[in-house]
CSV table of C-alpha atoms in Angstrom, one decimal:
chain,number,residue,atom,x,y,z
A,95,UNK,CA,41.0,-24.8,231.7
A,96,UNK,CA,38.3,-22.3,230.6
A,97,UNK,CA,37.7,-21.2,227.4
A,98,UNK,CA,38.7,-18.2,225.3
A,99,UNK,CA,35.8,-15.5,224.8
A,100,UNK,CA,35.6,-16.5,221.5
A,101,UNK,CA,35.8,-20.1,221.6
A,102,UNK,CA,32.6,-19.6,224.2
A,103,UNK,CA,29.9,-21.5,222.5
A,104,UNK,CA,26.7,-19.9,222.0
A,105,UNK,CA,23.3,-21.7,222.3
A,106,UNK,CA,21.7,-21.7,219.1
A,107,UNK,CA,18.5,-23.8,220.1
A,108,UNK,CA,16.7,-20.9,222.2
A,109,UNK,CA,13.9,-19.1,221.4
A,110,UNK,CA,14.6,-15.4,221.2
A,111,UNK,CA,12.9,-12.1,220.5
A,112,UNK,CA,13.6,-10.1,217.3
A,113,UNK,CA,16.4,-8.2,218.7
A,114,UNK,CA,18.4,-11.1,220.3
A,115,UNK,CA,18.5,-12.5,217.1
A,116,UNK,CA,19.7,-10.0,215.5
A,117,UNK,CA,22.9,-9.7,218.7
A,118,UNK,CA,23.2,-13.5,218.3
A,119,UNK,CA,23.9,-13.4,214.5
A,120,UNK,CA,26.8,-11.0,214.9
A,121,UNK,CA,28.2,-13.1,218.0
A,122,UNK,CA,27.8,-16.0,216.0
A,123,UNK,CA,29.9,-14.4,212.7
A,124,UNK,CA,32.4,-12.7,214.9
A,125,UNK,CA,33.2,-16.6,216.7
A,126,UNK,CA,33.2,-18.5,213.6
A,127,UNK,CA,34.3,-16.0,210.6
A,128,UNK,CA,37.9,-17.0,210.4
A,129,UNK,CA,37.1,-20.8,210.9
A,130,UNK,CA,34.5,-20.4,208.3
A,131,UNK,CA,36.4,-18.2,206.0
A,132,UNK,CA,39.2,-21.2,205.7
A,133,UNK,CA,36.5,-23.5,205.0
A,134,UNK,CA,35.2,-21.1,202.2
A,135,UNK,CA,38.8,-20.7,200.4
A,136,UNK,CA,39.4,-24.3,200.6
A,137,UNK,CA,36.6,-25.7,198.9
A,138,UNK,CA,35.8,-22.6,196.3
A,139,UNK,CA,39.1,-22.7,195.4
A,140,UNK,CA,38.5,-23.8,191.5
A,141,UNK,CA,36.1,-21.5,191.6
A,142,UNK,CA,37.4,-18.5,193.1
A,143,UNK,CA,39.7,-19.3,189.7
A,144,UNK,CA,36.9,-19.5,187.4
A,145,UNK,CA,35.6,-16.3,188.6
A,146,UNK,CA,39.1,-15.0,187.8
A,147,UNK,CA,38.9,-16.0,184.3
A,148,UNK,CA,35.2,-14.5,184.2
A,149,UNK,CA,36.6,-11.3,185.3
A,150,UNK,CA,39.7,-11.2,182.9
A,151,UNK,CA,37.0,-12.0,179.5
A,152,UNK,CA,34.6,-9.7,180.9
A,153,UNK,CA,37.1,-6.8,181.3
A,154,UNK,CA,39.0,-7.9,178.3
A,155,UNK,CA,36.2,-7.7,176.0
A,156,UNK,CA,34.7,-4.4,177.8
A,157,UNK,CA,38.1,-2.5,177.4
A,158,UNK,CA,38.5,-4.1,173.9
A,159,UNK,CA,35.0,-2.3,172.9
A,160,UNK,CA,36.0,0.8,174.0
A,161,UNK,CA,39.5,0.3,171.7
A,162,UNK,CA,37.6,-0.8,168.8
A,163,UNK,CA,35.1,2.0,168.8
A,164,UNK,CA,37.7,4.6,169.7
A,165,UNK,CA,39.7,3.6,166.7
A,166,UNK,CA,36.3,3.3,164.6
A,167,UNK,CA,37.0,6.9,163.3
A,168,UNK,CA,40.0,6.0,161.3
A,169,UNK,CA,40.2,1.9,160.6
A,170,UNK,CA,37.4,-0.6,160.1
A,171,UNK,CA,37.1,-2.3,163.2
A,172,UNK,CA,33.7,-4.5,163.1
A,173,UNK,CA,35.8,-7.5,162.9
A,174,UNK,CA,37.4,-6.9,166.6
A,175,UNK,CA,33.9,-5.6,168.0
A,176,UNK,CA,32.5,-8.7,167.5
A,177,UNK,CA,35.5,-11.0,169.2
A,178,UNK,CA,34.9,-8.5,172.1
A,179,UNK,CA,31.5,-9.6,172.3
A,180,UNK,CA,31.9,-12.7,171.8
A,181,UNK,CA,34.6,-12.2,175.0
A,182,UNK,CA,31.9,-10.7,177.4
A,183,UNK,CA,29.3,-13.0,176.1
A,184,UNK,CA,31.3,-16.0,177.0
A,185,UNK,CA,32.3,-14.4,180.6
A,186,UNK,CA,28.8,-13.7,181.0
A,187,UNK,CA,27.4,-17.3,180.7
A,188,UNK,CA,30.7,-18.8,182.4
A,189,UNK,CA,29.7,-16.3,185.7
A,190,UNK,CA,25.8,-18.0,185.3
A,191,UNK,CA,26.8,-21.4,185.8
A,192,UNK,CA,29.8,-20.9,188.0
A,193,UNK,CA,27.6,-18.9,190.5
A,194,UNK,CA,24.8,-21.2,190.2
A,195,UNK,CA,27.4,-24.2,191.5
A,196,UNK,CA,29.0,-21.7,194.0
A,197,UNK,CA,25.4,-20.9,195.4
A,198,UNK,CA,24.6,-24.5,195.3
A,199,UNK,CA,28.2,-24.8,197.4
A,200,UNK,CA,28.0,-22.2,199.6
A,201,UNK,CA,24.6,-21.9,200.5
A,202,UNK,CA,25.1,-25.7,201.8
A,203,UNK,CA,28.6,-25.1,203.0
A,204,UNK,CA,27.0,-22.4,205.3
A,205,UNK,CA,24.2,-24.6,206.7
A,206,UNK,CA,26.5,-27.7,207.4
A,207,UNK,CA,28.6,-25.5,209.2
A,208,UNK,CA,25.9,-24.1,211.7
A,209,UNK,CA,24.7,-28.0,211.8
A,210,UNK,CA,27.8,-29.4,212.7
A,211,UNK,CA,28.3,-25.9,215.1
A,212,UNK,CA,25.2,-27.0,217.3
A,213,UNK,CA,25.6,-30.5,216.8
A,214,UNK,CA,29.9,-30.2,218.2
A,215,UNK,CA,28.3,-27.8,221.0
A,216,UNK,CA,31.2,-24.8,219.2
A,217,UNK,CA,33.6,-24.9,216.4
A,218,UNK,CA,35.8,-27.3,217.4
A,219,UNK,CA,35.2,-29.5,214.4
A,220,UNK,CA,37.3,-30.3,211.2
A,221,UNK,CA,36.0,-28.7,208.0
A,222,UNK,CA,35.7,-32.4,206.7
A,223,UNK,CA,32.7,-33.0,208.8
A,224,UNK,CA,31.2,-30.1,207.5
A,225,UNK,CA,32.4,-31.2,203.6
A,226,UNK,CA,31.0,-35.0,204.6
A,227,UNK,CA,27.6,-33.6,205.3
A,228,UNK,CA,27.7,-31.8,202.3
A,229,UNK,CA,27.9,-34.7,200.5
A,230,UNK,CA,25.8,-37.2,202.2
A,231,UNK,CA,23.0,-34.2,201.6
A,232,UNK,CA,23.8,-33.7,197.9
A,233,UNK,CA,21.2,-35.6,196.0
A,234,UNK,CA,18.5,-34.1,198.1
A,235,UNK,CA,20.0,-30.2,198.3
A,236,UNK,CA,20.1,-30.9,194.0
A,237,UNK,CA,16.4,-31.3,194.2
A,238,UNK,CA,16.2,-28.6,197.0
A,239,UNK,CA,17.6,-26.1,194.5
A,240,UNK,CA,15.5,-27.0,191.3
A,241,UNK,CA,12.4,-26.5,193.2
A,242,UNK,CA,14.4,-22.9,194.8
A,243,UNK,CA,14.9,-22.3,191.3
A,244,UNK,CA,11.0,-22.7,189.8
A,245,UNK,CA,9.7,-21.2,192.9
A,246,UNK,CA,12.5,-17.8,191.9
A,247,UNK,CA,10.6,-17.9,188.6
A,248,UNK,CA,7.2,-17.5,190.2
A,249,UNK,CA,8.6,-14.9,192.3
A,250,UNK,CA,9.7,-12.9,189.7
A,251,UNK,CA,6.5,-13.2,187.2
A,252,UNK,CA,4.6,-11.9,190.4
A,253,UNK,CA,7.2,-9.0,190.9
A,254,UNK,CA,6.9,-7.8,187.0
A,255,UNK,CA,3.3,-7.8,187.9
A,256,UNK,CA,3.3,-5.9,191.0
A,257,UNK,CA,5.3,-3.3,189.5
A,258,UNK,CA,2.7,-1.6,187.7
A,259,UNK,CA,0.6,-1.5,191.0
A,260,UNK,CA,2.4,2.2,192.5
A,261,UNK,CA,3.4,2.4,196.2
A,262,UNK,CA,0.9,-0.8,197.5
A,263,UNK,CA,2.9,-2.7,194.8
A,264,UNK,CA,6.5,-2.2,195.9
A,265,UNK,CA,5.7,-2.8,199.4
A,266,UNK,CA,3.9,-6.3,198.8
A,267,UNK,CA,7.2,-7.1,196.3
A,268,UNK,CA,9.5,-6.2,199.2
A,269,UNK,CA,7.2,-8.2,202.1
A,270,UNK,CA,7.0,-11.2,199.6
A,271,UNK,CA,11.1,-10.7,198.6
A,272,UNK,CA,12.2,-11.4,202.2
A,273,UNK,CA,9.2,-13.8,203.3
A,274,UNK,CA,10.4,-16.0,200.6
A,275,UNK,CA,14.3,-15.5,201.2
A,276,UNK,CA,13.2,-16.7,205.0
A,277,UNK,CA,11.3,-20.0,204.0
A,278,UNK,CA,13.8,-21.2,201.7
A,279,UNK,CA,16.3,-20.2,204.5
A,280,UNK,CA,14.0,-22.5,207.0
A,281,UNK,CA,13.4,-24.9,205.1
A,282,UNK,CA,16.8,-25.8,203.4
A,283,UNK,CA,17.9,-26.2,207.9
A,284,UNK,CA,14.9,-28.6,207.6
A,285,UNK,CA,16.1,-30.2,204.7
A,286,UNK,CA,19.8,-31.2,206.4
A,287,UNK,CA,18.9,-30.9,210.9
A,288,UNK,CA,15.9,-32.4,210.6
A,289,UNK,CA,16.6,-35.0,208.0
A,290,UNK,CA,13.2,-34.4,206.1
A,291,UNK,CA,12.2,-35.0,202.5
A,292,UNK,CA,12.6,-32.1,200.0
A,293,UNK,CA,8.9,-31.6,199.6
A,294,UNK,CA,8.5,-32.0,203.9
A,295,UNK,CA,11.3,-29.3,204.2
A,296,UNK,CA,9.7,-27.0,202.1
A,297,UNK,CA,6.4,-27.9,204.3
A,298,UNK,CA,7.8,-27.5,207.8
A,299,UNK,CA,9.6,-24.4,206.5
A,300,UNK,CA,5.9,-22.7,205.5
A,301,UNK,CA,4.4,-23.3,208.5
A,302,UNK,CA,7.6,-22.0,210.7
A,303,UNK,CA,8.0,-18.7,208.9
A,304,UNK,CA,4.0,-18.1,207.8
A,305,UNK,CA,3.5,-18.3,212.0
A,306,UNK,CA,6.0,-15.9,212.4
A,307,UNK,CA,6.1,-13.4,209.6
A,308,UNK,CA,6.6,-10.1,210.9
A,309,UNK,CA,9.8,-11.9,212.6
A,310,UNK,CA,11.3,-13.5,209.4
A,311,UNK,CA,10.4,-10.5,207.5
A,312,UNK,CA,12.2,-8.3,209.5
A,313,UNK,CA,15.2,-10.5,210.5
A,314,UNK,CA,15.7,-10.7,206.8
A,315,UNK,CA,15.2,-7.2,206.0
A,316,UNK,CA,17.3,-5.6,208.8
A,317,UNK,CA,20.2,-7.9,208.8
A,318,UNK,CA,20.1,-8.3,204.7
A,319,UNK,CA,20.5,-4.4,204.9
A,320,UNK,CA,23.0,-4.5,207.3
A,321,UNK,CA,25.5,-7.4,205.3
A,322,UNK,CA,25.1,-5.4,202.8
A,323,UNK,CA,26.4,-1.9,204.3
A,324,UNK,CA,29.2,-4.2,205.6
A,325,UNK,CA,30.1,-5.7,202.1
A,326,UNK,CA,30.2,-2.1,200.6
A,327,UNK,CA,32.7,-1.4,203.5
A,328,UNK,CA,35.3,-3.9,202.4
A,329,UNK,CA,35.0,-2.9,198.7
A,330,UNK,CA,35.9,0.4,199.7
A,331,UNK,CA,39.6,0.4,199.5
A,332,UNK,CA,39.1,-1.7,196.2
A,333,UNK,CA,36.8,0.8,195.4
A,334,UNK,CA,38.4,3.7,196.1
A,335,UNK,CA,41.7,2.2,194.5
A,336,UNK,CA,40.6,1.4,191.4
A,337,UNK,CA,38.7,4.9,191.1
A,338,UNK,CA,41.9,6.7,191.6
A,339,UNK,CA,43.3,4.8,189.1
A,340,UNK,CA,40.2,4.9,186.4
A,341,UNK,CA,40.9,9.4,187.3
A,342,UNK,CA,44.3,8.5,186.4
A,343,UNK,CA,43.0,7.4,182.7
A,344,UNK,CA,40.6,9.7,182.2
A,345,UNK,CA,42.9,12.4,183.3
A,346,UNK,CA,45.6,11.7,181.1
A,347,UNK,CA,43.8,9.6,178.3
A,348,UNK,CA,45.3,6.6,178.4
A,349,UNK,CA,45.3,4.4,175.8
A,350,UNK,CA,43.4,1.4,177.8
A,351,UNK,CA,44.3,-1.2,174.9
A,352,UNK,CA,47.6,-0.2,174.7
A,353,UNK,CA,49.2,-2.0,177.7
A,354,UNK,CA,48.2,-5.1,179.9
A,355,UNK,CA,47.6,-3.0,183.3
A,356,UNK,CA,44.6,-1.5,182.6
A,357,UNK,CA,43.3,-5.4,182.0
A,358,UNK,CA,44.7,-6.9,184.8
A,359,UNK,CA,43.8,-4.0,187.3
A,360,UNK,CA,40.0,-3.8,186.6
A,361,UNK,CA,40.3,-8.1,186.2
A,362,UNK,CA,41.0,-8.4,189.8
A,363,UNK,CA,38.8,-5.4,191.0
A,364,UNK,CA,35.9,-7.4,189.3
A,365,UNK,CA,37.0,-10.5,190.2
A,366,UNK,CA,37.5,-9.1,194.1
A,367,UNK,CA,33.4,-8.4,193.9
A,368,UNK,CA,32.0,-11.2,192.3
A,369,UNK,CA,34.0,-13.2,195.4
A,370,UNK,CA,32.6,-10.7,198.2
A,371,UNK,CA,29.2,-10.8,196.6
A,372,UNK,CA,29.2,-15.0,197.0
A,373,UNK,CA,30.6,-14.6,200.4
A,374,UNK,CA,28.0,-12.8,201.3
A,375,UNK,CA,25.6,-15.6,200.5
A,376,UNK,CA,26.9,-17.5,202.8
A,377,UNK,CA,26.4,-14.9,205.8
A,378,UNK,CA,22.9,-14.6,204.3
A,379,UNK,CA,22.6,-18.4,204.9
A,380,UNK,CA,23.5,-18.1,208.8
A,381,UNK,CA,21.2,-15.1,208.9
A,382,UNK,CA,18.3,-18.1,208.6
A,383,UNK,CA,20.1,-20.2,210.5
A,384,UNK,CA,19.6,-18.4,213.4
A,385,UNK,CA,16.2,-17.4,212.7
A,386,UNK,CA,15.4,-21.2,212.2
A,387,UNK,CA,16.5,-22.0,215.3
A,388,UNK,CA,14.8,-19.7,217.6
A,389,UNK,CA,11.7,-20.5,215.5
A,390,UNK,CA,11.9,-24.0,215.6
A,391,UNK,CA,12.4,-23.9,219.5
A,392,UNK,CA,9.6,-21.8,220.1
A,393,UNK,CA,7.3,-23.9,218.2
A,394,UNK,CA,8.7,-27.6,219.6
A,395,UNK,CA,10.5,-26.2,223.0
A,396,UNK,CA,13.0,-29.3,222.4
A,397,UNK,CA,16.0,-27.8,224.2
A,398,UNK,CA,13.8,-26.3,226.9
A,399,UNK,CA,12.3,-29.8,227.3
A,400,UNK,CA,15.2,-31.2,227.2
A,401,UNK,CA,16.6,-29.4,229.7
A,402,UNK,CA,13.9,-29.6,232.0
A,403,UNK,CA,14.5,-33.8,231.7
A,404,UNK,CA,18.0,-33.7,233.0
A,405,UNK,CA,17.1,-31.4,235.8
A,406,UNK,CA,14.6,-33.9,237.0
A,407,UNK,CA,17.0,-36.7,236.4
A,408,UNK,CA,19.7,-35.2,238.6
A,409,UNK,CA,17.2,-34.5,241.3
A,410,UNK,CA,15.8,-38.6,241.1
A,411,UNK,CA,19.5,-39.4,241.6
């Protein structure tokens, strides 16, 4: 029985030009979004809470502010101000650690996927396999993202400096913002196809992206651009939603403190983007995925070798 369209696997291990890469990376979401996105909701599901709770302190202690000071005119109210910031102070370094797990998560949730993808020849895997890999990975993606981490730091100490260089500046930060997002890319594939060491990953991930900058650089750049133009898309019935709504109070000066609706509408408005914005690490993650791939094939040639193996073996027999 032949398969669906978009059951059709598609060949990750081939080296391809800029522009297939960028055609391949939109086949390759529109196949495996809905599979993916179940994997995504069943293991970020305490977080997806978390973030919910976040959201609710952050809002609650934002709308509490604007209360407290409106009321400042006619009662003392420094006693509330400062529970309200103590609210938004605690959201803010709850959202710090719970997206630093969820990146952890996801950006390794994303990876095994396109592993087990490749490896299963299509999706027709359980998302166990892709949780298993997780796991048997862990110790070394831990030590993967400390080093990520450090090497962020260095990034951004060279950034503050390059700001005060004009024009010549910007451009180098930009070139060095997306060479970097493409060798950790690279090398966290490195990391969990290729079974190598943290510090070997990081190596092999160098060498791949540094012989093919322009390439990296601009598969980053142009697809980056474009997940984000498709992320502002879905917020924009949120968006749009919640603006009516915030016209609504202006308009007719609601009293934001003095009912729970205000809170629980601009909760799950910020909770709805703190969740797009971690999805979208993921399809960041696949972006590299692709690129490492093509890059690794035109370096190696395994799957063209490969394939050139069986042909002579069928012809022998």
């Amino acid at each position: 029985m032949q398969n669906k369209p978009f059951n059709k696997y598609i060949e990750l291990k081939i080296n391809r030009d800029f522009g297939d890469i960028i055609t391949t990376y939109f086949d390759f979401i529109k196949q495996n979004l809905k599979k993916f996105t179940n994997i995504f909701l069943s293991y970020n599901g305490i977080f997806l809470i978390g973030l919910l709770i976040v959201s609710y302190l952050l809002v609650s202690g934002f709308i509490g502010m604007i209360t407290a000071q409106s009321n400042s005119l006619y009662v003392d109210t420094s006693g509330s101000e400062e529970t309200y910031l103590i609210y938004m102070g605690i959201g803010g370094l709850l959202f710090l650690v719970i997206f630093i797990m969820v990146a952890i998560l996801n950006y390794s949730l994303a990876a095994s996927y396109m592993i087990k993808y490749e490896s299963e020849k299509g999706n027709r895997f359980d998302k166990k396999q892709v949780w298993d890999l997780f796991k048997e990975k862990l110790g070394s993606i831990f030590v993967f993202i400390l080093l990520l981490i450090l090497a962020f730091i260095g990034y951004f100490i060279v950034s503050f400096i390059l700001i005060f260089i004009p024009l010549l500046g910007m451009l180098v930060q930009y070139l060095l913002q997306f060479f970097i997002l493409a060798w950790f890319g690279v090398s966290f594939f490195c990391l969990l196809q290729e079974n190598k060491g943290v510090v070997e990953a990081f190596g092999e991930g160098w060498s791949l992206v540094k012989s093919n900058f322009w390439k990296s650089v601009g598969v980053n750049f142009i697809l980056g651009l474009l997940n984000g133009v498709l992320l502002m898309v879905v917020l924009t019935i949120p968006g749009i939603l919640i603006g009516f709504y915030t016209f609504h109070v202006v308009q007719n000066e609601v009293d934001l403190g003095a009912s729970i609706i205000p809170t629980i509408i601009y909760t799950l408005g910020t909770c709805v983007v703190l969740i797009i914005m971690v999805y979208g690490q993921c399809l960041s993650q696949f972006i590299n995925g692709i690129l490492y791939y093509a890059l690794h094939e035109k370096t190696y040639n395994t799957n063209t070798r490969s394939k050139i193996e069986q042909i002579g073996n069928l012809d022998s027999d």
